Structures are given as C-alpha cells and as structure tokens.
Coordinates of C-alpha atoms in Angstrom, one line a residue:
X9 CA 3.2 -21.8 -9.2
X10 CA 0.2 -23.1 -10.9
X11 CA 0.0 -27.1 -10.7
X12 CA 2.4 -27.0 -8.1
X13 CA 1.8 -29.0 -4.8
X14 CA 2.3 -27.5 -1.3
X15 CA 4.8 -29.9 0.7
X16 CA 3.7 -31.5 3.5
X17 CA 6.8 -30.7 5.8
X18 CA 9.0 -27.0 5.5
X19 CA 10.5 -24.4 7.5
X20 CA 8.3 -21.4 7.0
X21 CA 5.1 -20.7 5.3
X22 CA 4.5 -17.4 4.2
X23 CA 0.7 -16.7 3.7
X24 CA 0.1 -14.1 0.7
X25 CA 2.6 -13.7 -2.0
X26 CA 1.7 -9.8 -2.2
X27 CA 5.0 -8.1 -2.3
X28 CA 5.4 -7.9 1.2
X29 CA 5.0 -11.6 1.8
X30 CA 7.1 -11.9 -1.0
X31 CA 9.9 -10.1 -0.1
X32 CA 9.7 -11.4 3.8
X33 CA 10.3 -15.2 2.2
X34 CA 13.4 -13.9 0.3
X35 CA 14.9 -12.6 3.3
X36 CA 14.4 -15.4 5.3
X37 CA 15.9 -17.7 1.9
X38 CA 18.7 -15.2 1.4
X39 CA 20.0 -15.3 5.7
X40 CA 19.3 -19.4 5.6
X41 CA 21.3 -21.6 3.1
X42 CA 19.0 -24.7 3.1
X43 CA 16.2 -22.9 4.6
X44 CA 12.4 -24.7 3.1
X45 CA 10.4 -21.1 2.8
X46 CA 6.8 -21.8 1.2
X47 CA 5.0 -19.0 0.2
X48 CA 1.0 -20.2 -0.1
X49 CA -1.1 -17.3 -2.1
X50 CA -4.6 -17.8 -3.1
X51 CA -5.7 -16.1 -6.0
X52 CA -3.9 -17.4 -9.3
X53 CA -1.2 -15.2 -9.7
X54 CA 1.2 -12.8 -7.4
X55 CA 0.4 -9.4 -6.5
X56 CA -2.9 -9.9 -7.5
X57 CA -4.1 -6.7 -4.9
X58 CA -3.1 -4.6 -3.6
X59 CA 0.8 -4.8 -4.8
X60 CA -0.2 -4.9 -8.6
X61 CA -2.8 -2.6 -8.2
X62 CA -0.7 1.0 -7.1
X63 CA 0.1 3.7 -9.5
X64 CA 3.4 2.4 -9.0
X65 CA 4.7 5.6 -7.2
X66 CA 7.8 5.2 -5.2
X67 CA 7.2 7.7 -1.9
X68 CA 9.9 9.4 -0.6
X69 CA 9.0 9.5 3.0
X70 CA 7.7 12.6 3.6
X71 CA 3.8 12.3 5.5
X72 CA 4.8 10.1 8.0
X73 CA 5.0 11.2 11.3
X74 CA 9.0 10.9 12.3
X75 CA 9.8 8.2 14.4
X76 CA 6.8 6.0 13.0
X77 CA 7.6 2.5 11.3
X78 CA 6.3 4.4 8.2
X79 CA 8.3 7.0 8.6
X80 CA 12.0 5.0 9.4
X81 CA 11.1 1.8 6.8
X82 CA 9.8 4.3 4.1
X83 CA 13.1 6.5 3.8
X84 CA 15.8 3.4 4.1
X85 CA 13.0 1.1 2.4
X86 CA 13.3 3.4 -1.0
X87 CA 17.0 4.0 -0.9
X88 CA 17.2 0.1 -1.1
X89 CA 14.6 -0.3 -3.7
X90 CA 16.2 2.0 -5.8
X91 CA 19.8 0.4 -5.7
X92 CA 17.6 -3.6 -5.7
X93 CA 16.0 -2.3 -9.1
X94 CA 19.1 -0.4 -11.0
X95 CA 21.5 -4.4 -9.7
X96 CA 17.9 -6.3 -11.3
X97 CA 17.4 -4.2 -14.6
X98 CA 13.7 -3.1 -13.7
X99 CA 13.5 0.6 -14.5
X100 CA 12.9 3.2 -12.4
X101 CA 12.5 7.0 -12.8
X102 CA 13.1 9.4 -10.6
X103 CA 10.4 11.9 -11.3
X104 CA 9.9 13.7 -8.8
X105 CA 6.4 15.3 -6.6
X106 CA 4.9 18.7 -6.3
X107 CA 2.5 18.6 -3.0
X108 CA 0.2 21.9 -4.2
X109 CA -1.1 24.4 -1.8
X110 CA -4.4 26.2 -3.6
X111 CA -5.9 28.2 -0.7
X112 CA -3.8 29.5 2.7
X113 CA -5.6 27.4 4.7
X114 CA -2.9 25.0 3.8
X115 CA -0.1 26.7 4.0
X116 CA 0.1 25.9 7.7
X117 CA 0.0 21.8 6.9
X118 CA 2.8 22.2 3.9
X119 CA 4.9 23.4 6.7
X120 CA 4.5 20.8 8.9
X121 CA 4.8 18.3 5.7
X122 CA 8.0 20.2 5.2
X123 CA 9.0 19.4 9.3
X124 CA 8.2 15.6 8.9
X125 CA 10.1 15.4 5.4
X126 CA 13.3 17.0 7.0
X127 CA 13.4 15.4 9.7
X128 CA 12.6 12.0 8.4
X129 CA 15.7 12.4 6.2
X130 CA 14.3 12.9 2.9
X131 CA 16.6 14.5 0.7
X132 CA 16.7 17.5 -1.6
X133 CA 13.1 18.8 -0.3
X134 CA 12.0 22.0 -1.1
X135 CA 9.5 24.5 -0.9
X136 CA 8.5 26.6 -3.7
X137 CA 6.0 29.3 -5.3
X138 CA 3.9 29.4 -8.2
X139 CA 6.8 30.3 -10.8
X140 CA 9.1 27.4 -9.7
X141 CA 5.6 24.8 -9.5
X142 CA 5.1 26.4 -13.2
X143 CA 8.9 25.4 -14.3
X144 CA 8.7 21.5 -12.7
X145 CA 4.6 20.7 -14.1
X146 CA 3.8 24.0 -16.9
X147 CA 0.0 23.0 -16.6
X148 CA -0.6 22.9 -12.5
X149 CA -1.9 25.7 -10.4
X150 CA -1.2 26.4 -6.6
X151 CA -0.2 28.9 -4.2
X152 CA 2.9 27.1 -2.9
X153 CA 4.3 23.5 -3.0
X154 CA 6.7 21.2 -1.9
X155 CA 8.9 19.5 -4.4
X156 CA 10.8 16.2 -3.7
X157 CA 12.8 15.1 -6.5
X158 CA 13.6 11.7 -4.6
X159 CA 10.0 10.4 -5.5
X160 CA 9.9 8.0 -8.4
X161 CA 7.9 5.6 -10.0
X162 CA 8.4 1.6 -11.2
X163 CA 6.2 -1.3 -12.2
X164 CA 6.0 -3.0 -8.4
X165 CA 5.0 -6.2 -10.5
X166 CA 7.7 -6.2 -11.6
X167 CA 9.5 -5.8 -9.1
X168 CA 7.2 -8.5 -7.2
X169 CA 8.6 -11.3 -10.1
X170 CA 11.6 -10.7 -8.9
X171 CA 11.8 -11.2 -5.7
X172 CA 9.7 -14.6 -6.4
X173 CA 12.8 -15.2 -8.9
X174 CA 15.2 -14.6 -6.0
X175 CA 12.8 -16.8 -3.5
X176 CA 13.1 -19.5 -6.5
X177 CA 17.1 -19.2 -6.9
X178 CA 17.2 -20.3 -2.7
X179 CA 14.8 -23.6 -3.9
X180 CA 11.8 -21.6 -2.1
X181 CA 8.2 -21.8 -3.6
X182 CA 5.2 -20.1 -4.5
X183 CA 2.3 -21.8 -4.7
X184 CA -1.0 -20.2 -6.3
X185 CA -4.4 -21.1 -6.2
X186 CA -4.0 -22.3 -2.4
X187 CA -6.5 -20.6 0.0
X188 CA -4.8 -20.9 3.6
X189 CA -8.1 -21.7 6.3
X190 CA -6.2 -22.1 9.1
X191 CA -3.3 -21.9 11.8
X192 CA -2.8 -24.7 14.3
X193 CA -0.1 -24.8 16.5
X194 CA 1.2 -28.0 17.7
X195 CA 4.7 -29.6 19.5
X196 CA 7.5 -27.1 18.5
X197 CA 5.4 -26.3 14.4
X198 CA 2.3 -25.2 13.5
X199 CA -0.6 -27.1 11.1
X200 CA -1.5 -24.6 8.2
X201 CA -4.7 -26.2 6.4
X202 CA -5.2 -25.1 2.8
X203 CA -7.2 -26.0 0.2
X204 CA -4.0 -28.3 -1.1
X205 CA -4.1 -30.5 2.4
X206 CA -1.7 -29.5 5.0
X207 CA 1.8 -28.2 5.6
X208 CA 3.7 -28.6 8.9
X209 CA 6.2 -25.4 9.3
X210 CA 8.2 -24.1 12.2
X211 CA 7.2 -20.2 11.9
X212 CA 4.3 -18.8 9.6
X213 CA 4.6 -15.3 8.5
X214 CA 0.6 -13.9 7.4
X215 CA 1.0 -11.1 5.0
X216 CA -2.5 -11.7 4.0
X217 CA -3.8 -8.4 3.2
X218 CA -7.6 -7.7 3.1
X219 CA -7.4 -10.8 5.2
X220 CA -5.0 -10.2 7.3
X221 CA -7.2 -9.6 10.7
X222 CA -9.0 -12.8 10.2
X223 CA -5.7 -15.3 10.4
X224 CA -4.6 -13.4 13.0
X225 CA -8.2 -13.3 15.1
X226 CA -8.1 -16.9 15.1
X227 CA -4.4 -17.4 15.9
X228 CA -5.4 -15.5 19.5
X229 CA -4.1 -11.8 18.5
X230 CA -6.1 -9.4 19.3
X231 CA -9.2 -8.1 17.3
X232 CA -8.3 -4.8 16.5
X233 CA -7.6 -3.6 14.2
X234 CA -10.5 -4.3 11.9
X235 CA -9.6 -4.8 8.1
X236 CA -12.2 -1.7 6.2
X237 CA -11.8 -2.1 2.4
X238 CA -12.1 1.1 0.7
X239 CA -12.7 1.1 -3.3
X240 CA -10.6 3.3 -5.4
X241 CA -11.0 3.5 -8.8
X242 CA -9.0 5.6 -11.2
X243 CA -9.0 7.6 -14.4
X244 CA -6.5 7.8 -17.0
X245 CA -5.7 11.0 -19.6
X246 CA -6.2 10.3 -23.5
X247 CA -2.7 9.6 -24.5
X248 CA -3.2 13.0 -26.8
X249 CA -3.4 14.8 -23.5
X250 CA -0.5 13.1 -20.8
X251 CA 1.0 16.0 -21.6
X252 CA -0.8 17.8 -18.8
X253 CA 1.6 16.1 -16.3
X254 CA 5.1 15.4 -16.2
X255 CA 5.4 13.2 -12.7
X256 CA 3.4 14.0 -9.7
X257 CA 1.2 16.2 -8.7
X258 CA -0.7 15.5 -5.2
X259 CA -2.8 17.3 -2.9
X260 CA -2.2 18.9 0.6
X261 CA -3.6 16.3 2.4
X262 CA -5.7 15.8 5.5
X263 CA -3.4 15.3 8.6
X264 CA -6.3 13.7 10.3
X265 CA -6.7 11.0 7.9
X266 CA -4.2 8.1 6.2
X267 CA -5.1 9.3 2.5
X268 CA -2.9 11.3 0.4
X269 CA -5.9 12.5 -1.4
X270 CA -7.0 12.2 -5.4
X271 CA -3.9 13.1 -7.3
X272 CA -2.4 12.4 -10.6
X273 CA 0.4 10.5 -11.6
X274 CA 2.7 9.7 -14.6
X275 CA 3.4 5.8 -14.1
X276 CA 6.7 4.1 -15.3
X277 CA 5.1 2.9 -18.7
X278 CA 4.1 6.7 -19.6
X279 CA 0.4 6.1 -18.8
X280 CA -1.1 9.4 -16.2
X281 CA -3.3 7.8 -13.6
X282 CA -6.2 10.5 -12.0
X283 CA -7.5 9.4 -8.7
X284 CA -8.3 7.0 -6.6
X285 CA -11.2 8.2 -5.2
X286 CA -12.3 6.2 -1.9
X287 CA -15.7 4.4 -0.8
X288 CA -15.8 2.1 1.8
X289 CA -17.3 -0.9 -0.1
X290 CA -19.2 -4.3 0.8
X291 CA -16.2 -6.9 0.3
X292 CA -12.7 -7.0 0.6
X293 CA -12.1 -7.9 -2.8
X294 CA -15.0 -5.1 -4.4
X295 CA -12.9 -4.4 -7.6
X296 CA -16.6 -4.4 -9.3
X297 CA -18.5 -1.9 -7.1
X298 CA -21.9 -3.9 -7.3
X299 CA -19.5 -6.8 -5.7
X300 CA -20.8 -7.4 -2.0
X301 CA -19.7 -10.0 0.6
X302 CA -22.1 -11.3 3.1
X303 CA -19.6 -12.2 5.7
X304 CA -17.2 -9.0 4.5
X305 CA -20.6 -6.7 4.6
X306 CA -21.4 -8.5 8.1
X307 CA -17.5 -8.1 9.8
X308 CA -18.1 -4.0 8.4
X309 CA -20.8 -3.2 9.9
X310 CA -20.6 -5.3 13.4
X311 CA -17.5 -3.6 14.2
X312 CA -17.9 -0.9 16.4
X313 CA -15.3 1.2 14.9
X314 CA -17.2 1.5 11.9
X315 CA -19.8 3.4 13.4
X316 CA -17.6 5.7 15.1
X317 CA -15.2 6.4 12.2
X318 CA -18.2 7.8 10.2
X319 CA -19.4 9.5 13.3
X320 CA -16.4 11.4 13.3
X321 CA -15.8 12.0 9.6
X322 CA -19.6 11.8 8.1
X323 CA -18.6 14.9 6.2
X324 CA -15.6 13.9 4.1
X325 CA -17.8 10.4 3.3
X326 CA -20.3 12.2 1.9
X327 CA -17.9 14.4 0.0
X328 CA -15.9 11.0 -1.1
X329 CA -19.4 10.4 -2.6
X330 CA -19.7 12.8 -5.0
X331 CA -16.3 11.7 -7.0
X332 CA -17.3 8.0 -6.6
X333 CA -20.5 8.3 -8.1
X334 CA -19.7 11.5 -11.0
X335 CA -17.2 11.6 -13.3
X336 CA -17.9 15.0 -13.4
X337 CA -17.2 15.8 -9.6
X338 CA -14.2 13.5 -9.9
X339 CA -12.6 15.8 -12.8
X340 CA -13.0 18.6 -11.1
X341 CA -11.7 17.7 -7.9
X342 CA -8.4 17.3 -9.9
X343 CA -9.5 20.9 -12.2
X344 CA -8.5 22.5 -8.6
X345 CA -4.6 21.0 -9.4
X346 CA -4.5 21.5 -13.5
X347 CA -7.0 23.5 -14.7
X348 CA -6.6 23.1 -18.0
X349 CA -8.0 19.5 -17.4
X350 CA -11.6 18.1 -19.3
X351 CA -14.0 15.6 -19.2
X352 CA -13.0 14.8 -23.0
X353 CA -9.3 13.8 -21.8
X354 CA -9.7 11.3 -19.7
X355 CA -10.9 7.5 -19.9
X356 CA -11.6 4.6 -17.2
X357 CA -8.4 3.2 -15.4
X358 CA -8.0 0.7 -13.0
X359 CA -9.7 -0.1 -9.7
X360 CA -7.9 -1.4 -6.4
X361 CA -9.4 -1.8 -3.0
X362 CA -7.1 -0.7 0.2
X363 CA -6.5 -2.7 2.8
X364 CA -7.6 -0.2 6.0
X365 CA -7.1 -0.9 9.4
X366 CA -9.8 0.6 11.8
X367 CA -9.1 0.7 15.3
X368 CA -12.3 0.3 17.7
X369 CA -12.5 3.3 18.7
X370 CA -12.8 4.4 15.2
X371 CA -9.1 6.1 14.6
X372 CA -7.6 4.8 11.1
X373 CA -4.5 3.1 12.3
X374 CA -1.8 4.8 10.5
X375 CA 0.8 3.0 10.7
X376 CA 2.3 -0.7 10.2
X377 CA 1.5 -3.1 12.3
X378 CA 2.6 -6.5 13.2
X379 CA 1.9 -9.0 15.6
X380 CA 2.9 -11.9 17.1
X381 CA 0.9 -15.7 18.2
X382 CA 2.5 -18.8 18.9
X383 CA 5.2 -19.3 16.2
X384 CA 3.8 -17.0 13.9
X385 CA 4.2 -12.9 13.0
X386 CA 1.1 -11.3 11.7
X387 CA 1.4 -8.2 9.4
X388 CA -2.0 -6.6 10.2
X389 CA -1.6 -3.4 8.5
X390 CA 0.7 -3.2 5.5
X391 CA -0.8 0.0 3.2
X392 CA 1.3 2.4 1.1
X393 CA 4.1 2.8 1.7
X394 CA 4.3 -0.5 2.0
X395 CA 5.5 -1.2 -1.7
X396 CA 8.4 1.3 -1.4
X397 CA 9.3 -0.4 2.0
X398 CA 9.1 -3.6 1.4
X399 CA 13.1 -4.6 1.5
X400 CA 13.0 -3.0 4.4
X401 CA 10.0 -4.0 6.1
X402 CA 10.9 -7.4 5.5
X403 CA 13.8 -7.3 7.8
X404 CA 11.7 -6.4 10.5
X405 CA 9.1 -9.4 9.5
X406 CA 12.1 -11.8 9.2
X407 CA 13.8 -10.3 12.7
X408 CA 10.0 -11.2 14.7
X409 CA 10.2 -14.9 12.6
X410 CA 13.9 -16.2 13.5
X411 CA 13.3 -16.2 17.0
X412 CA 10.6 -19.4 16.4
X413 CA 13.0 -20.6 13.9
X414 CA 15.5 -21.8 16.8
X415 CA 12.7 -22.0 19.3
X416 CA 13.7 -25.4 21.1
X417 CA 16.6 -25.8 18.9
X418 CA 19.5 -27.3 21.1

C-alpha cells in the first residue's frame, strides 16, 4: 500500500496488481503457509487499468474457440467467480446476453457462436427469434439471437480488494507507487530493481499489462507478441432513459477479429454503458486521446505487425474511425440494436485502453498467453475474459511459478 516499503528479500514478486496479478499472488499465499508473496504495482492504486476499467460484464464462455485457454479458463473461471463472490458478499447478478442478428448475413456466424457455446459447456444457451429477443430486452431489434442467461455482471474492483484482502490475511503485500525497471537473474533468485531499491525473490510472476512485452523482451522471451493499445471510450444513457436495456445486448461479431463489437451494457450499480469504440492510440496508457508516448508511439509503429494488421483490415479502421471521432456515428452504430435510442439520452462514460497483443505477422493473438525465462512466468496477453477467468487463470500462473519455487531445493 501507499508508504509501504518493498522488502529486500521474499519468495515471489508479482509485477502488476491488476486482477490477474492479484489473484496469481493469492493462490500462491493460499497453497504456501509461510510463503513471502510481494505484489509491486506502479500506479497508486490496484486495478488501475484495465481491471477497473471493464463494464464489469461477467462472460459466459461463449466466442472462444473450444479447446483455447479462453475457452476452458472462461467457462470454469466464471463458475468459480460466481461461488468466490456469493462466500465474499460482493454482489453479482445474473443478467443475462442477447447476441442480435440484424441482417442474414449473420445468421451463418450465430450458428457457429451457438457450436462454440455448446461445446465449450456453457449452460442454458439458446437461440431465439424476434418475439422471444422482444420478451428478454422490449426495446432491441434483430432477426435472431442467442440468449445466455449464465452471463452476469459485478464491480471487478471489487472483487480486485478482495483478493488483495485475502493476499493480506497470508501476511502478503501490495506495494503501490513502485515502477518495476528490471529482471536480473542471479544464483538460484532473481534481482527485481524498482523505483523502491531492490528485492531478491525466488520466482517473479509479470502480469504487467500494457507492459507486459517489455519485462518479458528483456528477460530473453521472445518478441512477439507486440503489446498495440487500442482506446475505447464509452457512453452512458441519461438515467431517465436506462430503461432501454435490461442486461446485455451485444453484436454478432467479427470471427476474424478479438472484439466483441460496440454493445450496451447494464453494469452491477444500475448505470447502462454504450460502446467502447476502438482506435489504436499513441501510448499505452492514452486514457486522454491527445495523450502520446514517444517510446509507446516509436514500439507501434517499428513493429512490423503493425503494418500488416492494417494492411489486412484498413477497412474496419477506417470504419472504427467514424464512431471515435462522432458521437453521432457512435449512436447510431448502437440505433442498429435499439432503435428507439437518441443523441439526447446519452452522456460521456469512461475510457479504458486494451491491452492487444499483435503477432508479427500481423494476426491479433487471440488468446492468453504466457511465457516462461529463468525463474520467472510472463503473462503476455491477458484481455477479456481475463476478469471472469482470473481464479482460474491463476492456477495456471501459480502451476508454471512452483516449479522455480523448489528449483535447487534439496
């Protein structure tokens, strides 16, 4: 916490106290009685990014292709989150999705939506026409849809305090305000320099977000993929009008990208988010969109997968333009979903910026990734549904950490 001193000697630092990194340290703290678990984070409070930044949507598994870490961690990851949240007191509502067909062309992708869903394992999915879509959200407007009543929303905030509160029950710490420069491995620990000194540990765990390719470039793993950020900022409906949607209502989206496309969403504290659009900004941390980077700008543009990327998909970034820079094109992008839907019912919301990992040959890397250096395990791409998997994906983070743990041990 704030004031607080890194120590010079522990067990494992944990680099990023975004809810994954937060939820890695308590697994570690809850398998290890005695275990030192330091979590080093350097903005000034937790989940300052990406974690506190999501509509707060609990996803019930249903895009991912089956067999994926997505897919497997997504679908056991929110069965856990659910039960972790009702045992903690942090509220949770199972709203529900409609994913809205509006022209045949996408019939064909609800069906294979529909194939992924089932055979991920998500439960009580459905397909459904315009009367049912009617009966679940009165003011929405499609051809077909899918309905999954398993989706839900919570306050991931919240839910990020408390896994710091369980790290903190185990004697584990969060320290804030403590920029992490670099990784140095040494006889049987590695040296993590920070802007507090320097803290031996016997395993590092990097869950450092926008970041996250630079720890791991200079630990020796490989370059790719490249961290993009991509801006998305939101709208919100006049509370007069959050009537106009009950829980969910999301697009059809494009199979050939990681988005789920602008949607709208009824968050746990009764608030209805519209959006995110998404423009690929000039730093990693471009919550003001004037906000550029040199060195963030300079890493963008040098990587060869940049230039592909938009090679390959020039003409949805020029039609992510439109949305970014009109309020009016943004509106009715979501018109196409509720119809009823004007300019005078909705206000600014808030802005995130998404972590994406680019490949170098251009492909958006959709799915998680992790990597491992000497005595350390690198979470290089950690985007939704990373929230809703987080119990789960820790497991795997804390499985790839143990083994340096014991590594000469005995």
């Amino acid at each position: 916490m704030p004031g607080q001193d890194p120590p010079r000697e522990c067990d494992v630092v944990v680099v990023g106290a975004g809810i994954v990194g937060l939820a890695a340290a308590r697994e570690l703290a809850l398998r290890h009685d005695g275990l030192r678990v330091v979590v080093l984070e350097r903005e000034s409070r937790i989940a300052a990014h990406q974690s506190g930044r999501t509509s707060g949507v609990i996803h019930a598994g249903i895009y991912y292709r089956p067999g994926s870490l997505k897919a497997r961690l997504c679908v056991a990851g929110a069965r856990e989150l659910y039960s972790y949240c009702e045992e903690h007191g942090i509220r949770t509502e199972r709203n529900g999705k409609v994913i809205v067909a509006i022209v045949e062309d996408e019939l064909d992708r609800l069906d294979e939506l529909q194939r992924r869903g089932r055979e991920n394992g998500v439960s009580g999915l459905r397909r459904i026409g315009p009367d049912d879509l009617r009966e679940i959200e009165p003011h929405a407007s499609g051809i077909a849809a899918l309905h999954s009543p398993e989706t839900g929303v919570v306050d991931f905030n919240r839910v990020a305090a408390s896994f710091g509160a369980d790290l903190a029950e185990r004697h584990g710490q969060v320290v804030t305000g403590c920029t992490v420069s670099s990784l140095t491995p040494g006889a049987g620990s590695l040296t993590v320099e920070h802007t507090g000194g320097t803290t031996s540990a016997r395993a590092v765990i990097a869950c450092a977000g926008a970041w996250s390719d630079r720890i791991a470039v200079a630990c020796g793993a490989p370059a790719e993929p490249r961290i993009l950020p991509f801006r998305g900022a939101y709208l919100r409906l006049a509370p007069g009008r959050r009537e106009l949607v009950r829980a969910n209502i999301y697009p059809v989206p494009d199979p050939e990208l990681p988005f789920l496309g602008m949607h709208l969403t009824r968050r746990i504290d009764g608030e209805v988010l519209l959006g995110p659009s998404a423009l690929l900004v000039g730093a990693r941390d471009a919550y003001r969109l004037e906000r550029i980077s040199p060195r963030d700008l300079a890493d963008t543009l040098m990587w060869p997968g940049t230039w592909r990327l938009l090679r390959e998909h020039w003409h949805t970034a020029v039609g992510e333009l439109r949305p970014a820079a009109s309020r009016k094109a943004f509106i009715g992008e979501l018109r196409r979903f509720v119809p009823e839907l004007r300019a005078a019912d909705v206000l600014d919301g808030p802005v995130g910026v998404r972590a994406q990992a680019v490949a170098r040959d251009g492909s958006l890397v959709d799915d998680f990734v992790v990597h491992r250096t000497e005595r350390a395990v690198h979470v290089r791409n950690a985007p939704s549904p990373a929230a809703t998997s987080s119990l789960a994906l820790a497991r795997l983070i804390a499985d790839e950490a143990e083994g340096f743990l014991w590594q000469g041990a005995g």
